Short mmCIF file of C-alpha atoms and ligand atoms in Angstrom, two decimals:
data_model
loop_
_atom_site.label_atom_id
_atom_site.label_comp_id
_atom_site.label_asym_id
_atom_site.label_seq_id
_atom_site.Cartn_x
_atom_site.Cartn_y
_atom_site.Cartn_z
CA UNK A 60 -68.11 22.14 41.67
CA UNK A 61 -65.40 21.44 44.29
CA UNK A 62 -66.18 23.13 48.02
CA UNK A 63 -62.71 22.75 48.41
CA UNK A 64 -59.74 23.33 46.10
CA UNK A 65 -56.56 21.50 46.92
CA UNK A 66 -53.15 21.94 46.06
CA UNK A 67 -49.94 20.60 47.29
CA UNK A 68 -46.60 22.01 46.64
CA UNK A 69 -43.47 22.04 48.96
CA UNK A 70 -44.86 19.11 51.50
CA UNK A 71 -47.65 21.80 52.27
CA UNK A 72 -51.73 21.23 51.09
CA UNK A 73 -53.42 24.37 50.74
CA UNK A 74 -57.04 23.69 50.70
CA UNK A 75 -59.49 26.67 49.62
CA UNK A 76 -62.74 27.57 50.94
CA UNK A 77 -64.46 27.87 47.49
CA UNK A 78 -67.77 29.19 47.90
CA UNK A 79 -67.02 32.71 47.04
CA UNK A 80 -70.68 33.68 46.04
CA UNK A 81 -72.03 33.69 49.85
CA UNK A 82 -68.50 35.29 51.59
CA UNK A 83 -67.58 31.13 51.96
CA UNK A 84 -70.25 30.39 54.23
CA UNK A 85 -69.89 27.22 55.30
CA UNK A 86 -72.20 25.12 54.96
CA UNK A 87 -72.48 21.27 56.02
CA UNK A 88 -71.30 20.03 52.30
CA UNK A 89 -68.30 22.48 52.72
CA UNK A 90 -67.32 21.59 56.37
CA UNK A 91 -67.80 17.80 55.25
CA UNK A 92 -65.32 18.17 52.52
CA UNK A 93 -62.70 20.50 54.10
CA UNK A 94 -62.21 17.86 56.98
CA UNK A 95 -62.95 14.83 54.96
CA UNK A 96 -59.75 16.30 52.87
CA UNK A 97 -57.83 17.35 55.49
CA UNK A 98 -58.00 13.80 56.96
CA UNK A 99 -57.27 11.60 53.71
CA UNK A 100 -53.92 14.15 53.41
CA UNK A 101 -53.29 13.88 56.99
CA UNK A 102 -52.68 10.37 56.21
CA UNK A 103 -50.48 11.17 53.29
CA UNK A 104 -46.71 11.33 53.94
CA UNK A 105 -46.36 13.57 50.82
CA UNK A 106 -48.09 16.13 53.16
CA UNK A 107 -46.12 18.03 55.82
CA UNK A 108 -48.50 20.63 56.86
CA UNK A 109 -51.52 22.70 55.77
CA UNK A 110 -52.78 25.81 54.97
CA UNK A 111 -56.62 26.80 55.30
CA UNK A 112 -57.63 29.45 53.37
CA UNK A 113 -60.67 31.68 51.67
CA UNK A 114 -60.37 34.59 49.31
CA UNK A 115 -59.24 38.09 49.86
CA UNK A 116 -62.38 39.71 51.27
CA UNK A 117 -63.54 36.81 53.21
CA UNK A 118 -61.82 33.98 55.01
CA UNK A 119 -65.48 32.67 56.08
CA UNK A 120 -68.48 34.91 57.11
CA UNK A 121 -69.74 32.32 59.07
CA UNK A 122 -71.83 29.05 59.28
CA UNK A 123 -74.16 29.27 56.57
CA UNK A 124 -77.85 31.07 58.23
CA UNK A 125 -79.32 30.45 55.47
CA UNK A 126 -78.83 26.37 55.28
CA UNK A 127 -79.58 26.54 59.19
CA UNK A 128 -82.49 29.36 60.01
CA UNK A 129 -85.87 27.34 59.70
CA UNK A 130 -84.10 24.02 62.24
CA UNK A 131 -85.33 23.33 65.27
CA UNK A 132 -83.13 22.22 68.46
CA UNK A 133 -83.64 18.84 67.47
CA UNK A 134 -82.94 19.19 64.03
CA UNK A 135 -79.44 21.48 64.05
CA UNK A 136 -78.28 18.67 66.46
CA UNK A 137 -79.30 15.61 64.73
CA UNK A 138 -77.98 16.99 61.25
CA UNK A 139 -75.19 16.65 62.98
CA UNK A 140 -74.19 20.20 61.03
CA UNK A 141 -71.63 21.30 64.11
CA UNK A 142 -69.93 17.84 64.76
CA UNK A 143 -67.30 18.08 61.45
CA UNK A 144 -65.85 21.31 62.93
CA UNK A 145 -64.81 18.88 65.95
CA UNK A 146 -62.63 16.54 63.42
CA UNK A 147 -60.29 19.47 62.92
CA UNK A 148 -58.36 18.89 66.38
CA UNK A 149 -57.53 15.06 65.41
CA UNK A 150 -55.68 16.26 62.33
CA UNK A 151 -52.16 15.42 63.57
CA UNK A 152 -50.07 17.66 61.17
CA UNK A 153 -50.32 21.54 61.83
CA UNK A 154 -52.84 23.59 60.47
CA UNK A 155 -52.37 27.23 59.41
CA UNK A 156 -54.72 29.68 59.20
CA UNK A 157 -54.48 32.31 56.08
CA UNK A 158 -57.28 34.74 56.77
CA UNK A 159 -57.95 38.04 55.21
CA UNK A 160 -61.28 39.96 54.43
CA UNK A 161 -63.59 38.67 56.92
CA UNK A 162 -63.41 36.10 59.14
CA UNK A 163 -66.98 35.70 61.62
CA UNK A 164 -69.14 33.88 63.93
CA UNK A 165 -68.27 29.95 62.45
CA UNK A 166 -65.08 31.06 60.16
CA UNK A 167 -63.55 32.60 63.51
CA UNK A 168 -63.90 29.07 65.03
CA UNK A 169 -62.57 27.47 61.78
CA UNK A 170 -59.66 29.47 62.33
CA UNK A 171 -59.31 28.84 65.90
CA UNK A 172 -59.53 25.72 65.80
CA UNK A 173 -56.81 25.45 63.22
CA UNK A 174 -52.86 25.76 64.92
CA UNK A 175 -51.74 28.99 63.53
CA UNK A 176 -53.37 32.31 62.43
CA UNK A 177 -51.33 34.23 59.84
CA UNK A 178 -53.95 37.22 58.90
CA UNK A 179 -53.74 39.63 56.10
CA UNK A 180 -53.99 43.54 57.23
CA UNK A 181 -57.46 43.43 55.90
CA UNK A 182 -58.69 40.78 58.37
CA UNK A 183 -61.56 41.39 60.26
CA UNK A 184 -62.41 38.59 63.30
CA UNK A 185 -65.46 39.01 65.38
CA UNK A 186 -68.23 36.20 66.69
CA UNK A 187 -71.80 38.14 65.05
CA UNK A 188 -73.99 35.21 66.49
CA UNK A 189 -75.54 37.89 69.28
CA UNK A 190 -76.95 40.01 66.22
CA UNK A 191 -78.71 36.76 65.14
CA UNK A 192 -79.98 35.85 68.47
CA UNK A 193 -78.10 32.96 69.01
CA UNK A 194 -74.25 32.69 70.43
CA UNK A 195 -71.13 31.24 69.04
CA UNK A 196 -71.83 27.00 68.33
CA UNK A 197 -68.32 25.50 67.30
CA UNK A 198 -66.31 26.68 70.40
CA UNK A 199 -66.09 30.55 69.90
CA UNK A 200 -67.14 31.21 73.66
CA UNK A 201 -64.21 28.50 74.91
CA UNK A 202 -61.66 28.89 72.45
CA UNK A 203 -61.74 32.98 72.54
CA UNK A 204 -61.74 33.24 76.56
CA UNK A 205 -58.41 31.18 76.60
CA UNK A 206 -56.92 33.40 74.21
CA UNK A 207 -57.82 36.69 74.63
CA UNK A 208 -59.32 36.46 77.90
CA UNK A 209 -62.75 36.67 79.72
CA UNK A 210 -62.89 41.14 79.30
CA UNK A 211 -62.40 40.70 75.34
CA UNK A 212 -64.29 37.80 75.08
CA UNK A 213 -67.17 39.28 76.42
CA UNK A 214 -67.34 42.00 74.40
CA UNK A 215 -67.18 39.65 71.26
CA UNK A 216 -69.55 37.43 72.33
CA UNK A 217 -72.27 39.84 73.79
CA UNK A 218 -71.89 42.91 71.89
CA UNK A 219 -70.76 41.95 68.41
CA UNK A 220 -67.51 43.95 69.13
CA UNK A 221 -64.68 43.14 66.27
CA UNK A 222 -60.84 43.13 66.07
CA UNK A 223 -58.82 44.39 63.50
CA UNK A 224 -55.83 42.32 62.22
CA UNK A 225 -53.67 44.72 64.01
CA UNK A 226 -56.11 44.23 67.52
CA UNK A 227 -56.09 40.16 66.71
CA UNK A 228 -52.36 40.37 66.47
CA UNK A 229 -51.70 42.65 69.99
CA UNK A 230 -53.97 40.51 72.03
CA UNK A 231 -52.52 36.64 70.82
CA UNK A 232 -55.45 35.62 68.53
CA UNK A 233 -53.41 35.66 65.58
CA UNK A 234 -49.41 34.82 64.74
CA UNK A 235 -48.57 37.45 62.32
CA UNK A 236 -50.39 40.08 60.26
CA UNK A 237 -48.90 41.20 56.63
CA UNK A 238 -50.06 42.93 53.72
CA UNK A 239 -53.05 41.23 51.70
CA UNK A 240 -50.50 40.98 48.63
CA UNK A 241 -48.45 38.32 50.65
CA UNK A 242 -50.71 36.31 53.52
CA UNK A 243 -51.14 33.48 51.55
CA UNK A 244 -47.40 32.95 50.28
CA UNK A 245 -46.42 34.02 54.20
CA UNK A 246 -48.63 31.39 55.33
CA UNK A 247 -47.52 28.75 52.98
CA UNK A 248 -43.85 29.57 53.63
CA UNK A 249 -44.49 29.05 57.29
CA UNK A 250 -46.18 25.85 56.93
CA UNK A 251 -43.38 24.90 54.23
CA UNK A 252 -40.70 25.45 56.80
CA UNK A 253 -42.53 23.40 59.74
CA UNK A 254 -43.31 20.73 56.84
CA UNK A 255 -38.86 20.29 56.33
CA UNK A 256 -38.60 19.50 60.21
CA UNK A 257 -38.83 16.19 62.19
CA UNK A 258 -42.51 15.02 61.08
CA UNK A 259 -42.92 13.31 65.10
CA UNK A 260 -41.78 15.94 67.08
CA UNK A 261 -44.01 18.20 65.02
CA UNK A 262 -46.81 16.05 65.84
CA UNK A 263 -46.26 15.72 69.54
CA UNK A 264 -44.85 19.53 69.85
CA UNK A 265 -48.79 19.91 68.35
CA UNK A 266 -50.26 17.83 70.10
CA UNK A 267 -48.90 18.94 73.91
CA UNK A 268 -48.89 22.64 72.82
CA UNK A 269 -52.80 22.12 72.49
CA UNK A 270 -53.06 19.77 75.58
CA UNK A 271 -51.82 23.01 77.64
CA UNK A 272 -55.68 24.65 76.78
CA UNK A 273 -56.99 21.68 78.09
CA UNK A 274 -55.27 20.57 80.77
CA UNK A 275 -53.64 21.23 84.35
CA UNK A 276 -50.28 22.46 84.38
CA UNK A 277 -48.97 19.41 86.81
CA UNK A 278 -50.64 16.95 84.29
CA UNK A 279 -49.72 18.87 81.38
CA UNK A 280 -46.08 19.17 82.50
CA UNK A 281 -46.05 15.08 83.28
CA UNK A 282 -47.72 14.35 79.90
CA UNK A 283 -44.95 16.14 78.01
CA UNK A 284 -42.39 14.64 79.92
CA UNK A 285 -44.11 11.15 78.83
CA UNK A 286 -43.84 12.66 75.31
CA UNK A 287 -39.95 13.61 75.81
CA UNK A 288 -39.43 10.25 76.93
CA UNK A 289 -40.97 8.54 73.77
CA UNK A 290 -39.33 10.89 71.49
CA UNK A 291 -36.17 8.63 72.44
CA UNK A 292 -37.36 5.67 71.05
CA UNK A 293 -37.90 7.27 67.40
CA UNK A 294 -34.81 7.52 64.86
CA UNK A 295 -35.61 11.23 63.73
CA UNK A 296 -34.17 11.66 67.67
CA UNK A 297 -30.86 9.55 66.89
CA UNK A 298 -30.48 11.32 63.97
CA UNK A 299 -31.10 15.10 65.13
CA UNK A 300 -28.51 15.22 67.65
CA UNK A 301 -25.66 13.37 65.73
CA UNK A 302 -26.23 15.40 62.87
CA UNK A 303 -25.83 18.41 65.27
CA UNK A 304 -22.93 16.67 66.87
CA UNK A 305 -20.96 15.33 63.19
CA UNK A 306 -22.04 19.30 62.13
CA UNK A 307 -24.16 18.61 59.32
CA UNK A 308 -28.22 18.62 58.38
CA UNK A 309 -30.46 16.21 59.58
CA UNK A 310 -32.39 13.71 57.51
CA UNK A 311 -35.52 13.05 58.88
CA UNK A 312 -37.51 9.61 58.45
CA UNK A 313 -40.73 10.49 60.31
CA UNK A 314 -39.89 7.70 62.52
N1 CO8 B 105 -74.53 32.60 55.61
C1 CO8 B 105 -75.13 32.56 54.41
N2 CO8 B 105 -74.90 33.48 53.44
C2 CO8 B 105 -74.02 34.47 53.71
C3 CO8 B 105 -73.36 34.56 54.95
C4 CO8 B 105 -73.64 33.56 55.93
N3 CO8 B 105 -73.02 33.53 57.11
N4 CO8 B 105 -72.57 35.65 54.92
C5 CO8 B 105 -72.72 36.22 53.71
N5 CO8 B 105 -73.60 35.51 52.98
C6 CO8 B 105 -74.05 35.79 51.61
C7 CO8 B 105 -75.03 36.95 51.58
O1 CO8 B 105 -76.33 36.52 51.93
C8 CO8 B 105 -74.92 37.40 50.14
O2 CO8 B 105 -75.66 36.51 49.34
P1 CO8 B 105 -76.69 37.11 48.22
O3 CO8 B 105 -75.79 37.80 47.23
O4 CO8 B 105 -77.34 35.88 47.68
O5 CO8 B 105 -77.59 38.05 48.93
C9 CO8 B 105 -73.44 37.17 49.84
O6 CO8 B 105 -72.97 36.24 50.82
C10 CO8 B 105 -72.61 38.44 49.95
O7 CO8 B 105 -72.85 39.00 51.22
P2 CO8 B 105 -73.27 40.51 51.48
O8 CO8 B 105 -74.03 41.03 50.30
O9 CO8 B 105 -73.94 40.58 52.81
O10 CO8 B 105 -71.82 41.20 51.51
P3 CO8 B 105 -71.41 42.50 52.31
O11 CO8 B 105 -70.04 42.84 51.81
O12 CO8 B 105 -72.44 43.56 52.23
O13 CO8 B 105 -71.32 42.05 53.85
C11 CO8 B 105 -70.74 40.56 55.67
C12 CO8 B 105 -70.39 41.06 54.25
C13 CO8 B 105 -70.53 41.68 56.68
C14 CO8 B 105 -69.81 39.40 55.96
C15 CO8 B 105 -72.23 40.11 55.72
O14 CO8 B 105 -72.46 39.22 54.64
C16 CO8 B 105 -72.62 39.41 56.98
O15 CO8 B 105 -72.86 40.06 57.99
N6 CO8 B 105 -72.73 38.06 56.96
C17 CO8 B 105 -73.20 37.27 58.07
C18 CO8 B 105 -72.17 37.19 59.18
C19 CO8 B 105 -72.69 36.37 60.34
O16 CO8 B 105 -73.67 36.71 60.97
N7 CO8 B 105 -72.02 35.25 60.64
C20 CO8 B 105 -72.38 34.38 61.70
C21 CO8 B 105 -73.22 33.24 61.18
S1 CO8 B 105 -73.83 32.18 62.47
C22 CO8 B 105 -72.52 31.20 62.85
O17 CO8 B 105 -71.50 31.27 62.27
C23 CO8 B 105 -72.73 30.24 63.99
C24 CO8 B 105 -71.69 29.14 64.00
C25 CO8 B 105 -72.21 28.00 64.84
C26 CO8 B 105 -71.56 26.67 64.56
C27 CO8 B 105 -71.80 26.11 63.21
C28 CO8 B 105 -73.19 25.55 63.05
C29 CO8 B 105 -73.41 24.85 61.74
#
């Protein structure tokens, strides 16, 4: 059976956690698949945009403890078990996050690591790895700090603390938060609407948006100005601002 169930409709792939009998812990075979997919669509132009999802009452509980509990150091690293959740960032078309139910310890950094976060009012996000004696593995300490800052962070990391949708959405971890009836057609009608605009600027709107997390703002600033510049040379520029000029919609060529 299929880790990952795929669908595209509307320019947008939604790709489904599908291990619903362990609260889609994910476990290497899963990871493997999710980002093996999300690369061979990446390279698809029928493909605008994607959404990640789970199921209502869990997004992902987590790496999978029980695939991981009897490793040693050597072993977790050279099963090489936390090196597919670095492929996500190399994806070049935006990546939104549908999350409802719960959403821990590894499935937080899934959906961290993904662009967007559109959460369902059931969504529960918190980094449980303290409770297990370890700590987050797949960038929860890093990726958490920069967006909710050190005092939260803290809290997650050390004390098993968790946020509500409603807490994710007040403090920046997550875009939007509607009811669990309509997360996944708000997230696909999100990433449906990106998916219609110029495919390049997209990428390199992506691209220098996540640059800012890692990056000085002097170098940041002269990066994107780099990226401005290039944007010139593409025709989805030419044609953007005559069709704003002659009054009518763009048609955009992804090049
Ligand atoms: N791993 C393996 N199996 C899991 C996991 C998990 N993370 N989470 C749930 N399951 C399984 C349960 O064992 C259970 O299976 P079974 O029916 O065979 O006993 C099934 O899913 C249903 O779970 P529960 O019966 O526990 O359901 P509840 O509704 O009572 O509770 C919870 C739901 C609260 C989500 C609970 O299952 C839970 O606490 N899960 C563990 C959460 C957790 O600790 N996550 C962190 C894992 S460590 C991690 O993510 C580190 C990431 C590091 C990088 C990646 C390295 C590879």
């Amino acid at each position: 059976m299929s880790l990952i169930l795929t669908e595209i409709k509307d320019r947008v792939a939604l790709l489904r956690l599908n291990r619903p009998e362990a609260m889609n812990a994910l476990n290497s075979a899963l990871m493997i698949e999710l980002m093996d997919t999300l690369e061979r669509l990446d390279a698809d132009d029928a493909v605008g945009a994607f959404v990640v999802t789970g199921e209502a009452r869990a997004f992902a509980a987590g790496a999978d403890i029980k695939e991981m509990m009897d490793y040693s150091s050597t072993e977790i690293l050279l099963k090489g078990h936390i090196s597919p959740f670095d492929r996500i960032k190399l994806i070049g078309k935006p990546v939104i996050a549908a999350v409802s139910g719960w959403c821990l310890g590894g499935g937080n950094e899934l959906a961290m690591s993904c662009d967007m976060i559109v959460a369902s009012e059931s969504a529960r996000f918190g980094q449980p790895e303290i409770t297990l004696g370890v700590i987050p593995g797949a960038g929860g300490t890093q990726r958490l700090t920069r967006s909710l800052g050190k005092a939260l962070a803290m809290e997650m990391v050390l004390n098993n603390r968790t946020l509500s949708a409603e807490e994710a959405l007040r403090f920046g971890l997550v875009n939007r938060v509607v009811p669990v009836e309509r997360f996944l057609d708000e997230a696909l009608a999100l990433a449906a609407e990106i998916a219609t605009r110029a495919p390049l600027a997209v990428r390199i709107g992506k691209e220098m948006v996540n640059r800012a997390l890692e990056t000085h703002l002097s170098d940041g600033i002269a990066e994107e100005r780099q990226a401005f510049y290039f944007l010139f040379s593409s025709e989805d520029q030419k044609e953007g601002m005559r069709a704003f000029n002659e009054k009518r919609k763009p048609q955009w060529k992804g090049k």
